[in-house]
PDB file of C-alpha atoms in Angstrom:
ATOM      1  CA  MET A   8     -12.244   7.780   0.181  1.00  0.00           C
ATOM      2  CA  GLU A   9     -12.067   5.338  -2.692  1.00  0.00           C
ATOM      3  CA  GLN A  10      -9.341   4.703  -5.205  1.00  0.00           C
ATOM      4  CA  SER A  11      -8.572   2.079  -7.819  1.00  0.00           C
ATOM      5  CA  GLY A  12      -6.062   1.513 -10.555  1.00  0.00           C
ATOM      6  CA  GLU A  13      -3.712  -0.822 -12.299  1.00  0.00           C
ATOM      7  CA  TYR A  14      -0.008  -1.015 -13.051  1.00  0.00           C
ATOM      8  CA  ARG A  15       2.014  -3.193 -15.386  1.00  0.00           C
ATOM      9  CA  ILE A  16       5.185  -4.493 -13.804  1.00  0.00           C
ATOM     10  CA  ALA A  17       8.056  -6.065 -15.743  1.00  0.00           C
ATOM     11  CA  GLY A  18       8.454  -9.378 -13.934  1.00  0.00           C
ATOM     12  CA  SER A  19       6.775 -12.689 -13.256  1.00  0.00           C
ATOM     13  CA  ARG A  20       3.740 -12.799 -11.016  1.00  0.00           C
ATOM     14  CA  GLU A  21       5.673 -14.873  -8.442  1.00  0.00           C
ATOM     15  CA  ARG A  22       8.522 -12.335  -8.239  1.00  0.00           C
ATOM     16  CA  VAL A  23       6.069  -9.417  -7.949  1.00  0.00           C
ATOM     17  CA  TRP A  24       4.197 -11.274  -5.184  1.00  0.00           C
ATOM     18  CA  GLU A  25       7.429 -11.878  -3.267  1.00  0.00           C
ATOM     19  CA  ALA A  26       8.422  -8.209  -3.548  1.00  0.00           C
ATOM     20  CA  LEU A  27       4.984  -7.000  -2.407  1.00  0.00           C
ATOM     21  CA  ASN A  28       5.360  -9.139   0.708  1.00  0.00           C
ATOM     22  CA  ASP A  29       8.964  -8.180   1.495  1.00  0.00           C
ATOM     23  CA  PRO A  30       9.098  -5.632   4.358  1.00  0.00           C
ATOM     24  CA  ALA A  31      12.456  -4.261   3.158  1.00  0.00           C
ATOM     25  CA  VAL A  32      11.077  -3.573  -0.330  1.00  0.00           C
ATOM     26  CA  LEU A  33       7.944  -1.959   1.087  1.00  0.00           C
ATOM     27  CA  GLU A  34       9.995   0.226   3.429  1.00  0.00           C
ATOM     28  CA  ARG A  35      12.094   1.480   0.488  1.00  0.00           C
ATOM     29  CA  CYS A  36       9.068   2.137  -1.722  1.00  0.00           C
ATOM     30  CA  ILE A  37       6.581   3.806   0.640  1.00  0.00           C
ATOM     31  CA  ASP A  38       7.270   7.537   0.713  1.00  0.00           C
ATOM     32  CA  GLY A  39       8.257   8.608   4.236  1.00  0.00           C
ATOM     33  CA  CYS A  40       8.348   5.050   5.584  1.00  0.00           C
ATOM     34  CA  ARG A  41      10.629   4.829   8.598  1.00  0.00           C
ATOM     35  CA  SER A  42      10.009   1.161   9.326  1.00  0.00           C
ATOM     36  CA  MET A  43       8.019  -1.840   8.141  1.00  0.00           C
ATOM     37  CA  THR A  44       8.104  -4.672  10.646  1.00  0.00           C
ATOM     38  CA  PRO A  45       6.478  -8.105  10.398  1.00  0.00           C
ATOM     39  CA  VAL A  46       4.643  -8.952  13.623  1.00  0.00           C
ATOM     40  CA  GLY A  47       3.280 -12.339  12.577  1.00  0.00           C
ATOM     41  CA  ASP A  48       2.668 -14.403   9.465  1.00  0.00           C
ATOM     42  CA  ASP A  49      -0.052 -12.093   8.245  1.00  0.00           C
ATOM     43  CA  ARG A  50       0.611  -8.813  10.075  1.00  0.00           C
ATOM     44  CA  PHE A  51       2.907  -5.816   9.710  1.00  0.00           C
ATOM     45  CA  GLU A  52       3.435  -2.595  11.611  1.00  0.00           C
ATOM     46  CA  ALA A  53       4.670   0.501   9.808  1.00  0.00           C
ATOM     47  CA  VAL A  54       5.798   3.963  10.828  1.00  0.00           C
ATOM     48  CA  VAL A  55       5.382   6.618   8.122  1.00  0.00           C
ATOM     49  CA  ALA A  56       6.065  10.354   8.210  1.00  0.00           C
ATOM     50  CA  ALA A  57       3.650  12.154   5.892  1.00  0.00           C
ATOM     51  CA  ARG A  58       2.187  15.528   5.078  1.00  0.00           C
ATOM     52  CA  VAL A  59      -1.466  15.854   4.125  1.00  0.00           C
ATOM     53  CA  GLY A  60      -2.205  19.464   3.263  1.00  0.00           C
ATOM     54  CA  PRO A  61      -1.223  21.518   6.317  1.00  0.00           C
ATOM     55  CA  VAL A  62      -1.077  18.443   8.583  1.00  0.00           C
ATOM     56  CA  LYS A  63       2.350  16.866   9.040  1.00  0.00           C
ATOM     57  CA  ALA A  64       2.705  13.901  11.373  1.00  0.00           C
ATOM     58  CA  THR A  65       4.229  10.519  11.997  1.00  0.00           C
ATOM     59  CA  PHE A  66       1.642   7.794  11.532  1.00  0.00           C
ATOM     60  CA  THR A  67       1.694   4.235  12.839  1.00  0.00           C
ATOM     61  CA  ALA A  68      -0.120   1.603  10.835  1.00  0.00           C
ATOM     62  CA  ALA A  69      -1.295  -1.874  11.765  1.00  0.00           C
ATOM     63  CA  ILE A  70      -1.663  -3.964   8.603  1.00  0.00           C
ATOM     64  CA  LYS A  71      -3.372  -7.352   8.435  1.00  0.00           C
ATOM     65  CA  LEU A  72      -3.436  -9.577   5.356  1.00  0.00           C
ATOM     66  CA  ARG A  73      -6.744 -11.314   4.631  1.00  0.00           C
ATOM     67  CA  ASP A  74      -8.014 -13.670   1.931  1.00  0.00           C
ATOM     68  CA  VAL A  75      -4.437 -14.501   0.923  1.00  0.00           C
ATOM     69  CA  ASP A  76      -4.205 -16.557  -2.287  1.00  0.00           C
ATOM     70  CA  PRO A  77      -0.525 -16.557  -3.405  1.00  0.00           C
ATOM     71  CA  PRO A  78       0.550 -15.381  -5.936  1.00  0.00           C
ATOM     72  CA  GLU A  79      -2.807 -14.040  -7.125  1.00  0.00           C
ATOM     73  CA  ARG A  80      -4.487 -11.834  -4.526  1.00  0.00           C
ATOM     74  CA  TYR A  81      -4.934 -10.595  -1.009  1.00  0.00           C
ATOM     75  CA  ARG A  82      -6.783  -7.956   0.914  1.00  0.00           C
ATOM     76  CA  LEU A  83      -5.121  -5.573   3.347  1.00  0.00           C
ATOM     77  CA  GLU A  84      -6.924  -4.226   6.395  1.00  0.00           C
ATOM     78  CA  VAL A  85      -5.177  -1.122   7.694  1.00  0.00           C
ATOM     79  CA  GLN A  86      -5.650   0.957  10.838  1.00  0.00           C
ATOM     80  CA  VAL A  87      -3.602   4.167  11.015  1.00  0.00           C
ATOM     81  CA  LYS A  88      -3.048   6.412  14.027  1.00  0.00           C
ATOM     82  CA  GLY A  89      -1.473   9.833  13.813  1.00  0.00           C
ATOM     83  CA  GLY A  90      -1.950  11.235  17.300  1.00  0.00           C
ATOM     84  CA  VAL A  91      -3.493  14.711  17.138  1.00  0.00           C
ATOM     85  CA  ALA A  92      -3.383  14.534  13.317  1.00  0.00           C
ATOM     86  CA  GLY A  93      -6.141  11.955  13.358  1.00  0.00           C
ATOM     87  CA  PHE A  94      -6.702   8.416  12.230  1.00  0.00           C
ATOM     88  CA  ALA A  95      -7.639   6.353   9.198  1.00  0.00           C
ATOM     89  CA  LYS A  96      -9.071   2.920   8.599  1.00  0.00           C
ATOM     90  CA  GLY A  97      -9.412   1.091   5.319  1.00  0.00           C
ATOM     91  CA  THR A  98      -8.990  -1.904   3.074  1.00  0.00           C
ATOM     92  CA  ALA A  99      -7.082  -2.541  -0.116  1.00  0.00           C
ATOM     93  CA  ALA A 100      -7.730  -5.439  -2.476  1.00  0.00           C
ATOM     94  CA  VAL A 101      -4.694  -6.354  -4.584  1.00  0.00           C
ATOM     95  CA  GLU A 102      -4.779  -8.741  -7.511  1.00  0.00           C
ATOM     96  CA  LEU A 103      -1.954  -9.954  -9.759  1.00  0.00           C
ATOM     97  CA  ALA A 104      -2.532 -11.330 -13.248  1.00  0.00           C
ATOM     98  CA  GLU A 105       0.158 -12.768 -15.476  1.00  0.00           C
ATOM     99  CA  VAL A 106       0.132 -10.881 -18.787  1.00  0.00           C
ATOM    100  CA  ALA A 107       3.205 -12.684 -20.127  1.00  0.00           C
ATOM    101  CA  ALA A 108       6.034 -14.725 -18.626  1.00  0.00           C
ATOM    102  CA  ASP A 109       7.825 -11.508 -17.729  1.00  0.00           C
ATOM    103  CA  GLU A 110       4.947  -9.066 -17.179  1.00  0.00           C
ATOM    104  CA  THR A 111       2.362  -8.806 -14.403  1.00  0.00           C
ATOM    105  CA  LEU A 112      -0.756  -6.668 -14.212  1.00  0.00           C
ATOM    106  CA  LEU A 113      -1.415  -5.431 -10.678  1.00  0.00           C
ATOM    107  CA  THR A 114      -4.896  -4.066  -9.981  1.00  0.00           C
ATOM    108  CA  TYR A 115      -6.005  -2.529  -6.715  1.00  0.00           C
ATOM    109  CA  GLN A 116      -9.096  -1.109  -5.052  1.00  0.00           C
ATOM    110  CA  ILE A 117      -8.844   0.984  -1.903  1.00  0.00           C
ATOM    111  CA  ALA A 118     -11.663   2.097   0.398  1.00  0.00           C
ATOM    112  CA  GLY A 119     -11.271   3.942   3.666  1.00  0.00           C
ATOM    113  CA  GLY A 120     -12.297   6.625   6.042  1.00  0.00           C
ATOM    114  CA  ILE A 121     -10.554   9.275   8.133  1.00  0.00           C
ATOM    115  CA  GLY A 122     -11.134  11.144  11.364  1.00  0.00           C
ATOM    116  CA  GLY A 123      -9.625  13.896  13.491  1.00  0.00           C
ATOM    117  CA  LYS A 124      -7.689  16.777  11.915  1.00  0.00           C
ATOM    118  CA  LEU A 125      -7.388  14.797   8.687  1.00  0.00           C
ATOM    119  CA  ALA A 126     -11.160  14.850   8.309  1.00  0.00           C
ATOM    120  CA  GLN A 127     -11.284  18.556   9.105  1.00  0.00           C
ATOM    121  CA  ILE A 128      -8.952  19.515   6.235  1.00  0.00           C
ATOM    122  CA  GLY A 129     -11.308  17.984   3.721  1.00  0.00           C
ATOM    123  CA  SER A 130     -11.607  14.855   1.644  1.00  0.00           C
ATOM    124  CA  ARG A 131     -10.280  16.492  -1.543  1.00  0.00           C
ATOM    125  CA  LEU A 132      -6.894  17.215   0.067  1.00  0.00           C
ATOM    126  CA  VAL A 133      -6.764  13.754   1.624  1.00  0.00           C
ATOM    127  CA  ASP A 134      -7.721  12.081  -1.683  1.00  0.00           C
ATOM    128  CA  SER A 135      -5.059  14.094  -3.515  1.00  0.00           C
ATOM    129  CA  ALA A 136      -2.385  13.153  -0.974  1.00  0.00           C
ATOM    130  CA  ALA A 137      -3.416   9.484  -1.117  1.00  0.00           C
ATOM    131  CA  ARG A 138      -3.213   9.463  -4.919  1.00  0.00           C
ATOM    132  CA  LYS A 139       0.250  11.048  -4.815  1.00  0.00           C
ATOM    133  CA  MET A 140       1.442   8.483  -2.265  1.00  0.00           C
ATOM    134  CA  THR A 141       0.063   5.626  -4.363  1.00  0.00           C
ATOM    135  CA  ALA A 142       1.702   6.913  -7.558  1.00  0.00           C
ATOM    136  CA  SER A 143       4.984   7.452  -5.713  1.00  0.00           C
ATOM    137  CA  PHE A 144       4.849   3.908  -4.315  1.00  0.00           C
ATOM    138  CA  PHE A 145       4.383   2.307  -7.726  1.00  0.00           C
ATOM    139  CA  GLU A 146       7.079   4.474  -9.333  1.00  0.00           C
ATOM    140  CA  ARG A 147       9.550   3.487  -6.614  1.00  0.00           C
ATOM    141  CA  PHE A 148       8.401  -0.142  -6.700  1.00  0.00           C
ATOM    142  CA  ALA A 149       9.024  -0.373 -10.460  1.00  0.00           C
ATOM    143  CA  VAL A 150      12.530   1.067 -10.071  1.00  0.00           C
ATOM    144  CA  ASP A 151      13.344  -1.096  -7.026  1.00  0.00           C
ATOM    145  CA  PHE A 152      11.914  -4.191  -8.712  1.00  0.00           C
ATOM    146  CA  ALA A 153      13.979  -3.632 -11.865  1.00  0.00           C
ATOM    147  CA  ALA A 154      17.245  -3.246  -9.885  1.00  0.00           C
TER     148      ALA A 154
END
């Protein structure tokens, strides 16, 4: 599974960086997120309820930040467990570029793999669900950020 894209966010690069690293903001913006907990300077644990095609489960995610260069970029390494639903593992590279004093361009590239029931339902369904979750995150993030 691979995905990439970009979003323009009304705000300075520093403010966008702070919001992207704020567990409370992330918890509000990730669809189905029940908790986002820091477990170290560069680690988070999340609990997310999600539906991927016919598979509905609560997933736990271990997130590690790598190659951190504030407020420009970082890479996320994510390991997700969903019990009988399956598992996922992947990385996401996030980069912020200042377009203007009050506008930031966020670009991302995601790569990952899945196993268990998730793999059995097919990559097209999983890709579609991942794209919907990504779009939902950025829509919510823009609204939350503007508030």
